[in-house]
Coordinates of C-alpha atoms in Angstrom, one line a residue:
Chain A
M1 CA 102.4 140.8 167.1
R2 CA 99.1 141.1 168.7
E3 CA 98.3 143.8 166.2
I4 CA 100.0 142.2 163.0
V5 CA 97.6 139.3 163.9
W6 CA 94.3 141.3 164.1
T7 CA 95.8 143.2 160.9
L8 CA 95.7 139.9 159.0
V9 CA 92.3 138.3 160.6
A10 CA 90.5 141.9 159.8
F11 CA 92.2 141.3 156.2
A12 CA 91.0 137.8 156.0
L13 CA 87.7 138.7 157.0
Q14 CA 86.8 141.5 155.1
A15 CA 87.8 139.6 151.6
A16 CA 85.5 137.0 153.3
V17 CA 82.8 138.7 154.2
S18 CA 81.5 140.3 151.2
P19 CA 81.9 136.8 148.9
L20 CA 79.9 135.0 151.7
L21 CA 77.2 136.9 152.0
G22 CA 77.2 137.6 148.7
R23 CA 76.7 134.1 147.7
L24 CA 73.9 134.1 150.5
E25 CA 72.5 137.0 148.9
S26 CA 72.3 139.3 151.5
Q27 CA 76.0 141.5 150.6
F28 CA 74.6 144.2 152.3
F29 CA 74.2 143.5 155.8
A30 CA 77.8 142.8 156.0
P31 CA 79.5 144.1 159.1
D32 CA 81.9 147.0 159.7
I33 CA 84.6 144.8 159.9
A34 CA 87.3 147.4 159.5
L35 CA 85.7 149.6 161.9
L36 CA 85.3 147.2 164.5
T37 CA 88.9 145.9 164.5
A38 CA 89.7 150.0 164.9
L39 CA 87.4 150.4 167.6
Y40 CA 89.4 147.5 169.3
V41 CA 92.9 148.0 168.3
G42 CA 91.8 151.8 170.0
S43 CA 90.5 149.8 173.3
R44 CA 93.7 147.5 173.7
S45 CA 96.6 149.0 171.9
S46 CA 98.6 151.9 172.5
L47 CA 98.4 155.2 170.0
L48 CA 101.0 154.4 167.9
R49 CA 100.8 150.6 167.3
G50 CA 96.7 150.9 166.8
V51 CA 96.7 153.8 164.5
A52 CA 99.3 151.8 162.5
C53 CA 96.8 148.8 163.1
G54 CA 94.1 151.0 162.3
F55 CA 96.0 152.4 158.9
A56 CA 96.7 149.4 157.4
V57 CA 92.9 147.6 157.8
G58 CA 91.3 150.8 156.6
L59 CA 93.9 151.3 153.3
F60 CA 93.1 146.9 152.7
K61 CA 89.2 148.1 153.4
D62 CA 89.8 150.9 150.7
G63 CA 91.6 148.3 148.2
L64 CA 88.2 146.4 148.5
A65 CA 85.7 148.9 147.6
L66 CA 87.5 151.5 144.9
A67 CA 84.3 153.5 144.5
A68 CA 85.3 155.5 147.2
P69 CA 89.1 157.9 146.8
I70 CA 91.5 155.9 148.2
G71 CA 91.9 157.6 151.9
V72 CA 88.4 157.6 152.7
Y73 CA 88.1 154.7 154.8
T74 CA 91.4 155.1 156.3
E75 CA 90.3 158.0 157.8
I76 CA 87.5 156.8 159.3
T77 CA 89.5 153.6 160.6
V78 CA 92.5 155.9 162.3
L79 CA 89.7 158.4 163.2
A80 CA 88.1 154.9 165.1
V81 CA 91.2 153.9 166.7
L82 CA 91.3 157.3 168.4
A83 CA 87.5 157.0 169.2
G84 CA 88.0 153.5 170.6
R85 CA 91.0 155.6 172.8
V86 CA 88.6 157.8 174.1
L87 CA 86.1 155.9 174.5
E88 CA 87.7 153.3 176.3
K89 CA 88.7 154.9 179.6
R90 CA 84.6 156.0 179.5
V91 CA 82.0 153.0 178.1
D92 CA 83.2 149.4 179.7
L93 CA 83.8 147.8 176.2
R94 CA 84.6 144.7 177.6
S95 CA 80.8 144.1 178.5
A96 CA 77.9 143.1 175.9
V97 CA 75.9 145.5 176.4
P98 CA 78.1 148.7 176.6
L99 CA 79.6 147.2 173.2
M100 CA 76.9 146.6 171.4
A101 CA 75.8 150.5 171.8
T102 CA 79.5 151.7 171.4
A103 CA 79.7 149.9 168.1
A104 CA 76.7 150.6 166.7
G105 CA 77.3 154.4 167.8
V106 CA 80.6 154.8 166.0
T107 CA 79.3 152.9 162.4
L108 CA 76.0 155.7 162.0
A109 CA 79.4 158.4 163.1
A110 CA 81.4 156.9 160.7
T111 CA 78.7 156.4 157.7
A112 CA 78.0 160.3 158.4
L113 CA 81.5 160.5 158.4
F114 CA 81.7 158.8 155.4
L115 CA 79.1 160.7 153.7
L116 CA 81.1 164.1 154.4
L117 CA 84.2 162.9 152.9
E118 CA 82.4 161.9 150.0
A119 CA 80.7 165.0 149.5
V120 CA 84.1 166.9 150.2
F121 CA 86.5 165.0 147.8
H122 CA 84.7 162.7 145.7
R123 CA 82.9 165.2 142.9
A124 CA 81.4 161.8 141.2
F125 CA 79.6 160.8 144.3
D126 CA 76.0 160.8 144.1
A127 CA 74.5 158.4 145.8
Y128 CA 73.9 159.7 148.9
L129 CA 70.4 158.7 149.3
D130 CA 71.4 155.1 149.1
V131 CA 74.1 155.4 151.9
V132 CA 71.5 157.1 154.3
Q133 CA 69.5 154.4 153.7
M134 CA 71.7 151.4 154.3
A135 CA 73.5 154.0 157.7
L136 CA 70.6 152.5 160.3
P137 CA 70.7 148.6 159.0
L138 CA 75.2 149.1 158.8
A139 CA 74.7 149.6 162.6
L140 CA 72.8 146.8 163.5
V141 CA 74.6 144.4 162.0
T142 CA 77.8 145.7 163.3
M143 CA 76.2 146.1 166.7
L144 CA 75.3 142.5 166.6
V145 CA 78.9 141.4 165.0
A146 CA 80.8 143.5 167.5
P147 CA 80.6 141.5 170.7
L148 CA 81.1 138.3 168.7
Y149 CA 84.2 139.6 167.0
F150 CA 85.9 141.4 170.3
A151 CA 85.3 137.8 171.6
L152 CA 87.5 135.9 168.8
L153 CA 90.4 138.7 168.8
D154 CA 90.6 138.3 172.8
R155 CA 90.9 134.8 172.3
L156 CA 93.8 135.2 169.5
S157 CA 95.8 137.7 171.5
R158 CA 95.4 135.5 174.4
P159 CA 98.3 132.4 173.6
I160 CA 100.5 136.2 171.8
E161 CA 100.2 137.9 175.5
G162 CA 101.0 134.8 177.6
H163 CA 98.8 136.4 180.4
A164 CA 95.0 136.3 181.7
R165 CA 93.0 139.4 181.0
P166 CA 89.5 139.7 181.4
T167 CA 87.6 139.1 178.3
L168 CA 84.0 138.9 176.6
L169 CA 84.1 134.9 177.2
G170 CA 85.0 135.2 180.8
R171 CA 88.8 135.7 182.8
G172 CA 91.7 133.7 180.6
R173 CA 94.0 131.4 181.4
Chain B
M1 CA 118.6 169.7 167.3
L2 CA 115.9 168.3 164.9
R3 CA 116.5 164.9 165.9
D4 CA 115.5 165.5 169.6
L5 CA 112.3 167.5 167.8
L6 CA 111.5 164.5 166.2
V7 CA 111.6 162.1 169.1
R8 CA 109.9 164.3 171.2
Y9 CA 107.3 164.8 168.8
R10 CA 107.1 161.4 167.2
Q11 CA 104.0 160.8 168.3
T12 CA 102.1 163.1 167.4
L13 CA 103.7 163.7 163.9
L14 CA 103.2 160.0 163.4
L15 CA 99.1 160.9 163.8
A16 CA 99.4 163.5 162.0
V17 CA 100.4 161.7 158.7
A18 CA 97.8 159.1 160.2
L19 CA 95.6 161.9 159.6
L20 CA 97.0 164.1 156.9
L21 CA 98.1 161.4 154.2
P22 CA 94.5 159.9 153.8
V23 CA 93.3 163.4 153.2
A24 CA 95.7 163.8 150.8
S25 CA 95.1 160.8 148.7
M26 CA 90.7 161.6 149.3
Y27 CA 92.3 164.9 147.5
F28 CA 94.0 163.3 144.8
H29 CA 92.1 160.0 144.1
G30 CA 88.0 162.1 144.4
K31 CA 89.2 163.7 140.9
T32 CA 87.5 162.3 138.0
R33 CA 90.4 160.6 136.4
T34 CA 91.1 158.3 134.0
E35 CA 94.1 156.5 134.3
T36 CA 94.4 154.1 137.7
S37 CA 96.9 155.9 140.1
V38 CA 100.5 154.3 141.6
V39 CA 98.7 153.6 144.1
E40 CA 95.2 152.4 143.2
R41 CA 97.3 149.8 141.0
N42 CA 99.2 148.6 144.5
L43 CA 96.4 148.5 146.4
L44 CA 94.9 146.7 143.8
A45 CA 97.6 144.1 143.3
V46 CA 97.8 143.2 147.6
T47 CA 93.7 142.9 147.5
A48 CA 92.7 141.1 144.0
P49 CA 94.5 137.8 145.3
L50 CA 93.2 137.9 148.9
T51 CA 89.8 138.3 147.1
R52 CA 90.4 135.9 144.9
V53 CA 91.4 133.6 147.6
A54 CA 88.4 134.5 149.6
H55 CA 85.8 133.7 147.0
A56 CA 87.5 130.3 146.3
T57 CA 87.5 129.6 149.9
V58 CA 83.5 131.0 150.2
D59 CA 83.0 129.0 146.6
G60 CA 84.5 125.8 148.2
A61 CA 82.7 125.9 151.4
R62 CA 79.1 126.4 149.6
G63 CA 79.8 123.7 146.8
L64 CA 81.4 121.1 149.8
A65 CA 78.1 122.2 152.3
N66 CA 75.8 121.4 148.8
D67 CA 77.7 118.2 148.2
Y68 CA 78.3 116.6 151.1
V69 CA 77.0 118.4 154.5
L70 CA 72.8 119.4 153.0
L71 CA 72.1 116.4 151.4
V72 CA 68.5 116.6 152.6
D73 CA 66.8 118.9 150.1
V74 CA 69.1 116.3 147.8
S75 CA 67.5 113.3 149.4
Q76 CA 63.9 114.9 148.8
R77 CA 64.4 116.1 145.5
N78 CA 65.6 112.5 144.9
E79 CA 62.4 111.0 146.2
E80 CA 60.6 113.0 144.1
L81 CA 62.7 112.3 140.5
Q82 CA 62.2 109.2 141.3
R83 CA 57.9 109.1 142.0
E84 CA 58.2 111.8 138.7
N85 CA 60.0 108.7 136.9
R86 CA 57.5 105.7 138.3
I87 CA 54.6 107.9 137.2
L88 CA 56.6 108.2 133.9
L89 CA 57.5 104.8 133.1
G90 CA 53.6 103.9 133.5
E91 CA 52.7 106.5 131.2
A92 CA 54.7 105.1 129.3
L93 CA 54.3 101.6 129.4
K94 CA 50.7 102.5 129.0
S95 CA 51.4 104.1 125.6
R96 CA 53.0 101.6 124.4
A97 CA 50.5 99.4 125.8
L98 CA 47.4 101.4 123.7
T99 CA 50.1 101.5 120.4
E100 CA 50.3 97.6 120.6
E101 CA 46.5 97.5 120.5
L102 CA 45.5 100.1 118.1
Q103 CA 48.4 97.9 115.9
R104 CA 46.4 94.5 116.8
V105 CA 43.2 95.8 116.0
K106 CA 44.4 97.4 112.7
Q107 CA 45.4 94.1 111.6
L108 CA 41.9 92.9 112.5
C109 CA 40.2 95.9 110.9
G110 CA 42.2 94.2 108.1
F111 CA 41.6 91.3 108.2
R112 CA 37.8 92.3 108.5
A113 CA 38.4 94.2 105.3
T114 CA 40.4 91.3 102.6
R115 CA 37.1 88.7 104.7
Q116 CA 34.0 90.5 103.4
G117 CA 32.3 86.8 103.2
L118 CA 32.7 87.1 106.7
A119 CA 30.6 88.2 109.5
T120 CA 32.4 88.4 113.0
V121 CA 31.7 90.5 115.8
P122 CA 35.1 91.6 118.2
A123 CA 35.5 90.1 121.4
R124 CA 38.1 91.0 124.1
V125 CA 40.3 87.9 126.2
I126 CA 39.4 88.8 129.6
G127 CA 40.9 85.4 130.8
R128 CA 43.8 82.6 130.1
D129 CA 42.9 79.3 132.1
V130 CA 47.1 77.7 132.3
S131 CA 47.5 74.1 133.1
Q132 CA 50.0 73.3 135.9
F133 CA 52.6 73.4 133.2
F134 CA 52.4 76.8 132.3
Q135 CA 50.5 76.2 128.9
V136 CA 47.3 78.4 127.9
V137 CA 44.3 75.7 127.7
R138 CA 41.4 78.0 128.0
V139 CA 40.8 81.3 127.3
R140 CA 37.8 84.0 128.0
I141 CA 36.5 86.3 125.7
D142 CA 34.3 89.8 126.4
T143 CA 31.8 90.1 123.7
A144 CA 30.6 93.0 124.9
G145 CA 26.2 91.7 124.8
A146 CA 27.1 91.3 120.8
A147 CA 24.3 89.5 119.6
G148 CA 24.5 86.5 117.2
L149 CA 26.3 84.2 119.0
V150 CA 25.6 80.5 120.3
E151 CA 28.1 77.9 121.2
G152 CA 30.6 76.2 118.7
Q153 CA 30.8 79.3 116.5
A154 CA 34.5 79.8 115.6
V155 CA 36.9 82.3 116.9
I156 CA 39.5 83.7 114.6
T157 CA 42.6 86.3 114.5
H158 CA 43.6 87.7 111.8
D159 CA 46.9 85.4 112.5
G160 CA 44.5 82.7 112.4
V161 CA 42.6 80.0 114.0
V162 CA 41.8 80.5 117.8
G163 CA 39.5 77.6 118.6
R164 CA 35.5 77.8 118.8
I165 CA 33.3 78.7 121.1
E166 CA 32.5 76.4 124.1
K167 CA 30.0 78.0 126.7
L168 CA 28.3 81.5 126.6
A169 CA 26.9 83.3 129.6
D170 CA 26.0 86.4 129.4
V171 CA 28.4 88.9 127.8
W172 CA 31.2 86.1 128.5
A173 CA 32.2 82.5 126.5
D174 CA 35.1 80.3 127.7
V175 CA 36.5 79.6 124.2
M176 CA 37.7 75.7 123.4
L177 CA 41.5 76.3 122.0
V178 CA 42.1 74.2 118.8
S179 CA 44.8 72.5 120.6
D180 CA 42.4 71.2 123.1
A181 CA 42.2 67.2 122.5
R182 CA 38.2 67.4 122.1
S183 CA 39.1 69.7 119.4
Q184 CA 39.0 68.9 115.3
V185 CA 39.3 70.8 112.8
H186 CA 39.2 70.5 108.8
A187 CA 42.5 71.0 107.2
T188 CA 44.9 71.2 104.3
I189 CA 48.4 72.4 103.2
P190 CA 47.9 74.4 99.6
G191 CA 49.7 73.1 96.6
K192 CA 50.6 69.9 98.6
G193 CA 47.3 67.5 97.3
V194 CA 46.3 66.1 101.0
V195 CA 43.4 67.3 103.2
G196 CA 42.9 65.4 106.9
S197 CA 42.0 67.1 110.5
V198 CA 44.2 68.9 112.7
R199 CA 43.4 67.8 116.6
G200 CA 44.6 68.7 120.1
K201 CA 46.9 65.8 121.8
G202 CA 46.1 66.4 124.8
R203 CA 48.6 65.1 126.4
R204 CA 50.1 66.7 129.5
N205 CA 53.5 67.8 128.5
E206 CA 52.8 68.1 124.7
F207 CA 51.0 71.3 124.3
A208 CA 50.7 71.1 120.5
V209 CA 48.0 70.2 117.6
Q210 CA 48.5 67.1 115.6
F211 CA 48.1 67.2 111.9
V212 CA 46.2 63.8 110.7
Y213 CA 46.7 63.0 106.9
L214 CA 45.3 60.3 104.7
E215 CA 48.6 59.7 102.0
S216 CA 47.3 60.5 99.1
T217 CA 47.8 59.3 95.5
D218 CA 48.8 62.6 93.5
R219 CA 50.3 64.3 96.5
H220 CA 53.8 65.4 94.2
E221 CA 55.5 67.1 97.0
P222 CA 56.5 66.1 100.3
I223 CA 55.5 67.9 103.2
R224 CA 58.0 70.1 105.6
A225 CA 58.9 71.8 108.2
G226 CA 56.9 75.1 108.7
D227 CA 54.2 75.1 105.6
A228 CA 51.3 76.2 106.7
V229 CA 48.2 73.7 107.4
L230 CA 44.7 76.1 106.6
T231 CA 41.2 75.2 107.4
T232 CA 39.3 73.7 104.3
G233 CA 35.6 75.2 105.8
H234 CA 34.7 71.6 105.5
D235 CA 34.0 70.9 108.9
H236 CA 31.0 73.7 108.6
V237 CA 32.8 75.4 111.9
F238 CA 35.7 77.4 110.3
P239 CA 35.9 79.1 106.9
A240 CA 38.2 78.4 104.5
G241 CA 41.2 79.8 104.8
L242 CA 42.4 80.9 108.0
E243 CA 45.8 79.4 109.2
I244 CA 46.0 76.9 111.6
G245 CA 49.0 76.5 112.7
H246 CA 53.1 75.3 110.7
I247 CA 54.1 71.8 110.4
G248 CA 56.6 71.3 113.4
D249 CA 60.7 70.4 113.1
G250 CA 59.7 67.0 114.4
A251 CA 59.4 63.6 111.8
A252 CA 56.3 62.5 110.6
V253 CA 54.8 59.8 112.8
H254 CA 53.6 56.7 110.8
N255 CA 50.7 55.3 112.4
G256 CA 49.0 52.5 109.9
P257 CA 47.9 54.8 107.1
W258 CA 47.8 58.5 109.3
H259 CA 50.9 59.9 109.0
E260 CA 50.9 62.4 112.1
F261 CA 52.3 65.6 112.0
V262 CA 53.4 68.0 115.0
L263 CA 52.2 71.2 114.6
A264 CA 52.8 74.7 116.5
P265 CA 50.2 76.9 116.5
A266 CA 49.5 80.3 114.1
V267 CA 48.4 81.5 116.8
S268 CA 49.9 82.5 120.2
Y269 CA 47.8 81.9 123.1
A270 CA 49.9 83.2 126.2
T271 CA 49.4 86.8 124.2
L272 CA 45.9 86.7 122.4
E273 CA 44.3 90.2 123.4
E274 CA 41.1 90.7 120.5
V275 CA 39.7 87.8 118.4
L276 CA 36.8 88.1 116.0
V277 CA 33.8 85.4 116.6
V278 CA 32.5 84.4 112.8
T279 CA 28.9 84.7 113.4
Q280 CA 27.9 83.9 109.6
D281 CA 30.0 82.3 107.4
R282 CA 28.9 83.2 103.4
G283 CA 30.7 80.5 102.3
P284 CA 30.7 81.1 98.5
D285 CA 31.4 84.4 98.9
T286 CA 34.0 83.7 101.5
A287 CA 37.5 84.3 99.4
P288 CA 39.5 81.9 100.7
L289 CA 42.8 83.3 100.9
P290 CA 45.2 82.6 97.9
S291 CA 47.5 79.5 98.2
D292 CA 50.5 80.6 96.4
M293 CA 50.0 84.0 99.2
P294 CA 54.4 84.0 101.0
R295 CA 53.0 83.3 104.5
P296 CA 56.0 84.3 106.4
R297 CA 57.2 81.3 109.2
R298 CA 55.8 83.4 112.3
A299 CA 57.9 82.7 115.1
V300 CA 56.5 80.4 117.6
D301 CA 55.1 80.6 121.1
P302 CA 57.9 78.6 123.5
A303 CA 54.5 78.3 125.7
N304 CA 52.7 76.6 123.2
T305 CA 55.6 74.1 122.5
P306 CA 56.0 71.0 123.2
D307 CA 59.6 71.9 124.6
A308 CA 58.0 73.7 127.3
P309 CA 59.6 73.2 130.6
P310 CA 57.0 71.3 133.1

């Protein structure tokens, strides 16, 4: 149930963020919601549910960004779910600063993976320099949004879980 | 056996599918193709409505914010536009005033051209004395220091007689209007065979001029309302042929041999702006206006009529 809610939230935000920032003429500073969702799901959910959720969110992003071959973002988000599972055991992803650092690192790694996958599978792709130039701004924006997004998903999970667990905004009731 | 294997390695298998399926998709969709695949078509079918809803929502929120929330700029812009509007309105009024002034000056110039026998000096009305009944009793003009001006000279416009200079000081002059009780002008009605004099009535609530004439034995036509009363020039102040006013609608008052008619002034004193001061009337050269010339009835300025409200 939680995973469905997270997936739907990710769908809605991905669909809304781009036009919203487009209206503000700052669409290049859109945070990577799919990646943050995958990281969150990986750190909060079981392996299979997390992978399924990451798969759906990545596929949806592939649908929104048809410029890349379908599967690129799906692959990245599934791997991000796995990374989230691994990192959750080593980094305190419930604290803001470690979370931000992790989000920035994962975003940069995801960009590198994107370039690699594009280079391998996308024969018509030639915008490597643009992607490299946007890597750092994307990582910074995603890093800044990460604590807020995690707090939002925590808040949405609380009524579903029905029991208290520590969150970024404090311990739930 | 196979089922046991599937259950046992379920997690690994699903993970492998989740990782390998995108790779296969990338491999398939990374090729240069012209047609849309089934996966792309289905993805579009799912994402397009959501994107459309998101765009509509963002647009709606933006419209709401612009139209109802962020009204600070609108208010400021509104003030700017109002200020701009006031400036433009002022310029339009100024432009209209200049156009009207130009029209009047053109009429005065035309009048001067038709009356070559008159030496005139243009002057601008700078003030009006208004009685307690809102009727103009005297006007003050700026002669701009023109030479040859003396008291008693006629002040006229292309419409007709205004009055005569009463006081003269530096570049200013006070004009006694023909409607003043002290004013007297020798006059006639062309084609009616009558002469007489026009005097100001000087009554408090009857600001009109009074036409007094002697019954003439050779008068063929009766005097009617609207007949134009012109100067004869016999008083040696006002040149001949200038219009003083029109016979009013009221009936004549018989006072012995005299017949009195209330006149409506030919000139609207309330809106008078430019005048001509007659400095010299070269009598024989002055060609009076032909009596048969059609004279349209002018609209009477309500401020100059006896019926003006107190």
